[in-house]
């Protein structure tokens, strides 16, 4: 059925593929189709207003602010220095070139900022080589084949937190987006799971209103600091190991201020009164000072780079902004659109193959096979 749907969208007539054609085709090429899973169109503000009035406000009246949480995931190229950002300037950053140096970071905090839950880092491997004698704190790291969030990881995280809440006797509400792995069937005693309206997380999800961006800001600043240390010591730059990246990410999360979290929740509509907005002026001034420091550090690093490798500080800061962190499949329409535009991206399922030529060869072969099939049927 899947193959027939694709053939129809590609305007291929008299195509009689078996049910297993697409699966065999993908398996034969050892290829996983991937697209960015972002906002699916413009945000309908009427839907947002109705959701705030009918869904959010009653919850805020029922739960204390300390017991209202939001959680989300973000992808990160944890080793990326400014000179590597050049490859992504003007391009889709969800590429295979840096797939081995990517992690997913699961971030969660409450409305007052008084409880920043421990980060959960998702990598590719069960036992990364870098971890030998250098293990991260317990419970901070887990893995999936593609370093993405999935049902198993999310359910386990929820159950562990639910058990923890048994001890304190607290009841909390957790808001998440509609990503399929978040739709848990786990029976929870102390956590009420609520979903944000579809296609509106850029407006109503506190994490997307600046919390995750702030976390990444501090992490990128730490990477620049590592680069500057190497310059000052006149030593070759060392690649950031995964354990070191995890420690830096944890430190960066510690640096995200309580007032930043409060401000982002309020901007997403999570507010019962004007409290929490009093520090907005100071917050913005403080962020400006930190951004100026970031730019100074960035300029120092860029001054050491060849002119053709220099990029803008904001390009570097936002280099993995749209990096996917989930396992959702693209729709048939997305597959066909990407194929006909020649822009479909692929990621090898063979994790031991580090030769990028395998990827490019597979890309050429898959495009040629689809379009040859199309031409054969059109003749």
Coordinates of C-alpha atoms in Angstrom, one line a residue:
X1 CA 0.0 0.0 0.0
X2 CA 2.8 2.4 0.9
X3 CA 4.6 1.7 -2.4
X4 CA 1.3 2.2 -4.4
X5 CA 0.7 5.5 -2.6
X6 CA 4.2 6.7 -3.5
X7 CA 3.7 5.6 -7.1
X8 CA 0.4 7.5 -7.3
X9 CA 2.0 10.6 -6.0
X10 CA 4.8 10.3 -8.5
X11 CA 2.2 9.8 -11.2
X12 CA 3.4 6.3 -12.1
X13 CA 0.7 4.3 -13.8
X14 CA 0.2 0.5 -13.9
X15 CA 2.5 0.0 -10.9
X16 CA 1.9 -3.3 -9.1
X17 CA 4.4 -3.4 -6.3
X18 CA 4.0 -6.0 -3.6
X19 CA 3.3 -5.0 0.0
X20 CA 6.9 -5.6 0.9
X21 CA 8.4 -3.6 -2.0
X22 CA 9.1 -0.4 -0.1
X23 CA 10.5 -2.2 2.9
X24 CA 12.7 -4.4 0.8
X25 CA 13.8 -1.4 -1.2
X26 CA 14.8 0.5 1.9
X27 CA 16.4 -2.6 3.4
X28 CA 18.4 -3.3 0.2
X29 CA 19.9 0.2 0.3
X30 CA 20.3 0.2 4.1
X31 CA 18.7 3.6 4.1
X32 CA 16.4 5.5 6.6
X33 CA 14.4 8.4 5.2
X34 CA 14.6 11.4 7.4
X35 CA 13.1 14.9 7.4
X36 CA 13.0 17.7 9.9
X37 CA 9.9 17.4 12.1
X38 CA 9.2 21.1 12.8
X39 CA 6.1 23.2 12.9
X40 CA 3.6 22.0 10.3
X41 CA 2.5 25.4 9.1
X42 CA 1.6 28.8 10.5
X43 CA 0.3 29.0 14.1
X44 CA -3.4 29.6 14.3
X45 CA -3.6 32.1 17.1
X46 CA -7.3 31.6 17.5
X47 CA -6.6 27.9 18.4
X48 CA -3.9 29.0 20.8
X49 CA -6.2 31.5 22.6
X50 CA -9.0 28.9 22.9
X51 CA -6.6 26.3 24.2
X52 CA -5.3 28.8 26.9
X53 CA -8.8 29.7 28.0
X54 CA -10.3 26.2 27.9
X55 CA -7.4 23.9 28.7
X56 CA -4.5 25.8 30.2
X57 CA -6.2 28.2 32.6
X58 CA -8.2 25.5 34.4
X59 CA -5.0 23.6 35.0
X60 CA -3.2 26.6 36.3
X61 CA -6.1 27.2 38.8
X62 CA -5.8 23.6 40.0
X63 CA -2.0 23.2 40.4
X64 CA 0.4 25.5 42.1
X65 CA 3.1 27.0 39.8
X66 CA 5.8 24.9 41.4
X67 CA 3.9 21.8 40.2
X68 CA 3.4 22.9 36.6
X69 CA 6.2 21.5 34.3
X70 CA 7.1 21.5 30.6
X71 CA 9.5 19.0 28.9
X72 CA 10.9 18.8 25.4
X73 CA 13.9 17.5 23.5
X74 CA 16.5 19.2 21.3
X75 CA 19.2 17.8 19.1
X76 CA 22.8 19.0 19.5
X77 CA 26.0 18.7 17.5
X78 CA 28.1 18.6 20.6
X79 CA 31.5 18.9 19.0
X80 CA 30.8 21.7 16.5
X81 CA 33.2 24.5 16.5
X82 CA 32.7 27.7 14.5
X83 CA 34.8 26.6 11.5
X84 CA 32.6 23.5 11.1
X85 CA 29.4 25.7 10.9
X86 CA 30.4 26.9 7.5
X87 CA 29.1 23.7 6.0
X88 CA 25.6 24.5 7.2
X89 CA 25.4 28.1 6.3
X90 CA 22.3 28.4 4.1
X91 CA 21.7 24.7 4.3
X92 CA 19.5 22.3 6.2
X93 CA 21.5 21.3 9.3
X94 CA 19.8 18.0 9.7
X95 CA 22.6 16.3 7.7
X96 CA 24.5 13.1 7.9
X97 CA 27.9 14.7 8.0
X98 CA 27.8 15.2 11.8
X99 CA 25.4 12.4 12.7
X100 CA 28.0 10.6 14.8
X101 CA 28.6 13.7 16.9
X102 CA 25.0 14.4 17.7
X103 CA 23.0 13.8 20.9
X104 CA 19.5 14.5 22.0
X105 CA 19.0 16.5 25.2
X106 CA 15.8 16.0 27.1
X107 CA 15.0 19.2 29.1
X108 CA 12.4 19.7 31.8
X109 CA 11.6 22.4 34.4
X110 CA 8.7 23.8 36.4
X111 CA 6.9 27.1 36.0
X112 CA 8.8 28.9 38.8
X113 CA 12.2 27.7 37.7
X114 CA 12.7 26.3 41.2
X115 CA 13.0 22.7 39.9
X116 CA 15.2 22.2 36.9
X117 CA 15.1 18.4 36.4
X118 CA 18.3 16.6 35.6
X119 CA 19.0 16.6 31.9
X120 CA 18.7 13.3 30.1
X121 CA 21.3 12.9 27.3
X122 CA 20.5 10.4 24.5
X123 CA 23.5 9.1 22.5
X124 CA 24.0 6.4 19.9
X125 CA 25.8 3.7 21.9
X126 CA 25.0 1.7 25.0
X127 CA 28.6 1.8 26.1
X128 CA 30.5 4.6 24.3
X129 CA 34.3 4.0 24.2
X130 CA 34.8 7.5 25.7
X131 CA 33.0 6.3 28.9
X132 CA 35.8 3.9 29.9
X133 CA 36.9 5.3 33.3
X134 CA 35.0 8.5 32.7
X135 CA 31.3 7.7 33.4
X136 CA 28.7 10.4 33.5
X137 CA 26.5 10.8 36.6
X138 CA 24.0 7.9 37.0
X139 CA 20.7 8.4 35.2
X140 CA 22.0 11.2 33.0
X141 CA 22.8 9.1 29.9
X142 CA 20.8 6.6 27.8
X143 CA 20.9 5.5 24.2
X144 CA 18.9 4.7 21.1
X145 CA 20.1 3.6 17.7
X146 CA 19.7 7.1 16.2
X147 CA 20.2 9.1 19.4
X148 CA 16.6 10.1 19.4
X149 CA 13.9 10.1 22.0
X150 CA 11.5 7.1 21.7
X151 CA 8.6 5.5 23.7
X152 CA 10.8 3.3 25.8
X153 CA 13.1 6.1 26.9
X154 CA 10.3 8.5 27.7
X155 CA 8.2 5.9 29.5
X156 CA 11.1 4.9 31.7
X157 CA 11.9 8.6 32.5
X158 CA 8.2 9.2 33.5
X159 CA 8.1 6.1 35.7
X160 CA 11.3 7.0 37.5
X161 CA 9.9 10.4 38.2
X162 CA 6.6 9.1 39.3
X163 CA 8.3 6.8 41.8
X164 CA 10.3 9.8 43.1
X165 CA 7.1 11.8 43.6
X166 CA 5.7 8.9 45.8
X167 CA 8.3 9.8 48.4
X168 CA 7.5 13.5 48.4
X169 CA 3.8 13.1 48.1
X170 CA 3.5 15.7 45.3
X171 CA 1.1 15.7 42.4
X172 CA 2.3 17.5 39.3
X173 CA 1.2 18.3 35.8
X174 CA 3.5 17.9 32.8
X175 CA 2.9 19.6 29.5
X176 CA 4.5 18.1 26.4
X177 CA 4.0 18.4 22.6
X178 CA 2.3 15.8 20.5
X179 CA 5.4 13.9 19.4
X180 CA 4.3 10.3 19.3
X181 CA 6.8 9.1 21.9
X182 CA 5.2 11.5 24.4
X183 CA 1.8 9.7 24.1
X184 CA 2.6 7.4 26.9
X185 CA 0.2 4.6 28.1
X186 CA 2.1 4.2 31.4
X187 CA -0.2 4.3 34.4
X188 CA 1.0 7.2 36.5
X189 CA 0.0 7.9 40.1
X190 CA 1.5 11.4 40.6
X191 CA 1.9 12.9 37.1
X192 CA -0.9 14.3 35.0
X193 CA 0.2 14.3 31.3
X194 CA -1.2 17.2 29.2
X195 CA -0.6 17.9 25.6
X196 CA 0.0 21.2 23.9
X197 CA -2.1 22.1 20.8
X198 CA -0.7 20.8 17.5
X199 CA 1.4 23.1 15.3
X200 CA 1.7 25.8 17.9
X201 CA 4.7 24.8 20.1
X202 CA 6.7 27.8 18.9
X203 CA 4.1 29.9 20.7
X204 CA 2.8 27.9 23.7
X205 CA 5.7 25.7 24.7
X206 CA 7.9 27.3 27.3
X207 CA 11.0 25.3 26.2
X208 CA 10.6 26.7 22.7
X209 CA 10.1 30.3 24.0
X210 CA 13.8 30.5 25.0
X211 CA 14.7 28.0 27.6
X212 CA 16.4 25.5 25.3
X213 CA 18.0 28.3 23.3
X214 CA 19.4 29.7 26.5
X215 CA 20.8 26.3 27.4
X216 CA 22.5 26.0 24.0
X217 CA 23.8 29.5 24.3
X218 CA 25.8 28.6 27.5
X219 CA 26.9 25.3 25.9
X220 CA 28.3 27.1 22.8
X221 CA 30.0 29.5 25.0
X222 CA 31.7 26.6 26.8
X223 CA 32.8 25.3 23.5
X224 CA 34.3 28.6 22.6
X225 CA 36.1 28.7 26.0
X226 CA 37.7 25.3 25.2
X227 CA 38.9 26.7 21.9
X228 CA 40.4 29.8 23.4
X229 CA 42.2 27.7 26.1
X230 CA 43.9 25.7 23.3
X231 CA 44.8 29.0 21.6
X232 CA 46.3 30.5 24.7
X233 CA 48.3 27.4 25.5
X234 CA 49.4 27.1 21.9
X235 CA 48.2 23.5 21.9
X236 CA 46.3 21.6 19.1
X237 CA 42.6 21.6 19.6
X238 CA 41.2 18.4 21.0
X239 CA 37.9 16.9 19.9
X240 CA 35.3 17.2 22.6
X241 CA 34.6 13.8 24.1
X242 CA 31.0 12.7 24.9
X243 CA 31.6 12.6 28.7
X244 CA 33.1 16.1 28.6
X245 CA 30.2 17.3 26.4
X246 CA 27.8 15.9 29.0
X247 CA 29.5 17.6 31.9
X248 CA 29.5 20.9 29.9
X249 CA 25.8 20.5 29.1
X250 CA 25.0 19.9 32.7
X251 CA 27.0 23.0 33.7
X252 CA 25.2 25.0 31.0
X253 CA 21.8 23.9 32.4
X254 CA 22.9 25.0 35.8
X255 CA 23.7 28.5 34.3
X256 CA 20.1 28.9 33.0
X257 CA 18.6 31.3 35.4
X258 CA 15.4 31.0 37.3
X259 CA 14.2 34.3 35.9
X260 CA 14.8 33.1 32.4
X261 CA 12.5 30.1 32.9
X262 CA 9.8 32.2 34.6
X263 CA 9.9 34.6 31.7
X264 CA 9.6 31.9 29.0
X265 CA 6.7 30.2 30.8
X266 CA 4.9 33.6 31.1
X267 CA 5.6 34.4 27.4
X268 CA 4.0 31.0 26.5
X269 CA 0.8 32.0 28.3
X270 CA 1.6 30.1 31.6
X271 CA 0.7 33.0 33.9
X272 CA -2.1 33.5 36.5
X273 CA -1.1 37.1 37.4
X274 CA 1.6 39.6 36.7
X275 CA 4.1 38.0 39.1
X276 CA 7.1 36.6 37.4
X277 CA 7.2 39.4 34.9
X278 CA 8.7 42.0 37.2
X279 CA 12.3 41.0 36.3
X280 CA 11.9 41.0 32.6
X281 CA 13.8 44.3 32.1
X282 CA 16.7 43.1 34.2
X283 CA 16.7 39.8 32.4
X284 CA 16.9 41.3 28.9
X285 CA 19.8 43.6 30.0
X286 CA 21.6 40.7 31.5
X287 CA 21.2 38.6 28.4
X288 CA 22.6 41.5 26.3
X289 CA 25.7 41.6 28.4
X290 CA 26.2 37.9 28.1
X291 CA 25.6 38.0 24.4
X292 CA 28.2 40.7 24.0
X293 CA 30.7 38.5 25.9
X294 CA 29.8 35.6 23.6
X295 CA 30.5 37.8 20.5
X296 CA 33.9 38.8 21.9
X297 CA 34.9 35.2 22.5
X298 CA 33.5 34.2 19.0
X299 CA 35.4 37.1 17.3
X300 CA 38.6 36.0 18.9
X301 CA 38.2 32.5 17.6
X302 CA 37.2 33.6 14.2
X303 CA 40.2 35.9 13.9
X304 CA 42.4 32.8 14.0
X305 CA 40.4 31.1 11.1
X306 CA 41.1 31.5 7.4
X307 CA 38.8 34.2 5.9
X308 CA 36.9 31.7 3.8
X309 CA 35.9 29.8 7.0
X310 CA 34.6 32.7 8.9
X311 CA 30.9 32.8 9.8
X312 CA 28.5 35.0 11.8
X313 CA 28.2 34.5 15.5
X314 CA 24.4 33.9 15.3
X315 CA 24.9 31.3 12.6
X316 CA 27.1 29.4 15.0
X317 CA 24.7 29.9 17.9
X318 CA 21.8 28.6 15.9
X319 CA 23.7 25.9 13.9
X320 CA 21.6 23.0 15.2
X321 CA 18.4 24.8 15.9
X322 CA 16.2 22.6 13.7
X323 CA 18.1 19.3 14.3
X324 CA 15.4 16.7 14.8
X325 CA 15.2 14.8 18.1
X326 CA 12.4 12.3 17.4
X327 CA 11.8 9.1 15.4
X328 CA 8.7 10.1 13.5
X329 CA 8.5 9.0 9.8
X330 CA 8.0 11.5 7.0
X331 CA 4.7 11.4 5.2
X332 CA 4.3 10.1 1.7
X333 CA 3.9 13.7 0.4
X334 CA 7.2 14.7 2.2
X335 CA 9.1 11.8 0.7
X336 CA 7.8 12.5 -2.8
X337 CA 8.4 16.3 -2.5
X338 CA 12.0 15.7 -1.3
X339 CA 12.6 13.2 -4.0
X340 CA 11.4 15.4 -6.8
X341 CA 13.3 18.3 -5.5
X342 CA 16.4 16.2 -5.2
X343 CA 16.7 17.2 -1.6
X344 CA 16.0 14.0 0.4
X345 CA 18.5 13.4 3.1
X346 CA 19.6 9.9 4.2
X347 CA 21.2 8.5 7.2
X348 CA 23.0 5.1 7.1
X349 CA 21.7 2.4 9.4
X350 CA 25.1 0.8 9.3
X351 CA 26.6 2.4 12.4
X352 CA 30.0 1.0 11.7
X353 CA 30.4 2.5 8.3
X354 CA 32.2 5.9 8.6
X355 CA 32.8 6.3 4.9
X356 CA 30.6 9.2 3.8
X357 CA 30.9 8.0 0.2
X358 CA 28.6 5.2 1.1
X359 CA 25.9 7.8 1.9
X360 CA 26.4 9.8 -1.3
X361 CA 26.5 6.7 -3.5
X362 CA 23.4 5.4 -1.9
X363 CA 21.7 8.7 -2.4
X364 CA 22.5 8.7 -6.1
X365 CA 21.5 5.1 -6.5
X366 CA 18.1 5.6 -4.8
X367 CA 17.3 8.7 -6.8
X368 CA 18.3 6.9 -10.1
X369 CA 16.2 3.9 -9.2
X370 CA 13.1 5.9 -8.4
X371 CA 13.3 8.1 -11.5
X372 CA 14.3 5.2 -13.8
X373 CA 11.2 3.3 -12.5
X374 CA 9.2 6.5 -13.2
X375 CA 10.5 6.8 -16.8
X376 CA 9.9 3.1 -17.5
X377 CA 6.3 3.3 -16.6
X378 CA 5.7 6.6 -18.4
X379 CA 7.0 5.2 -21.7

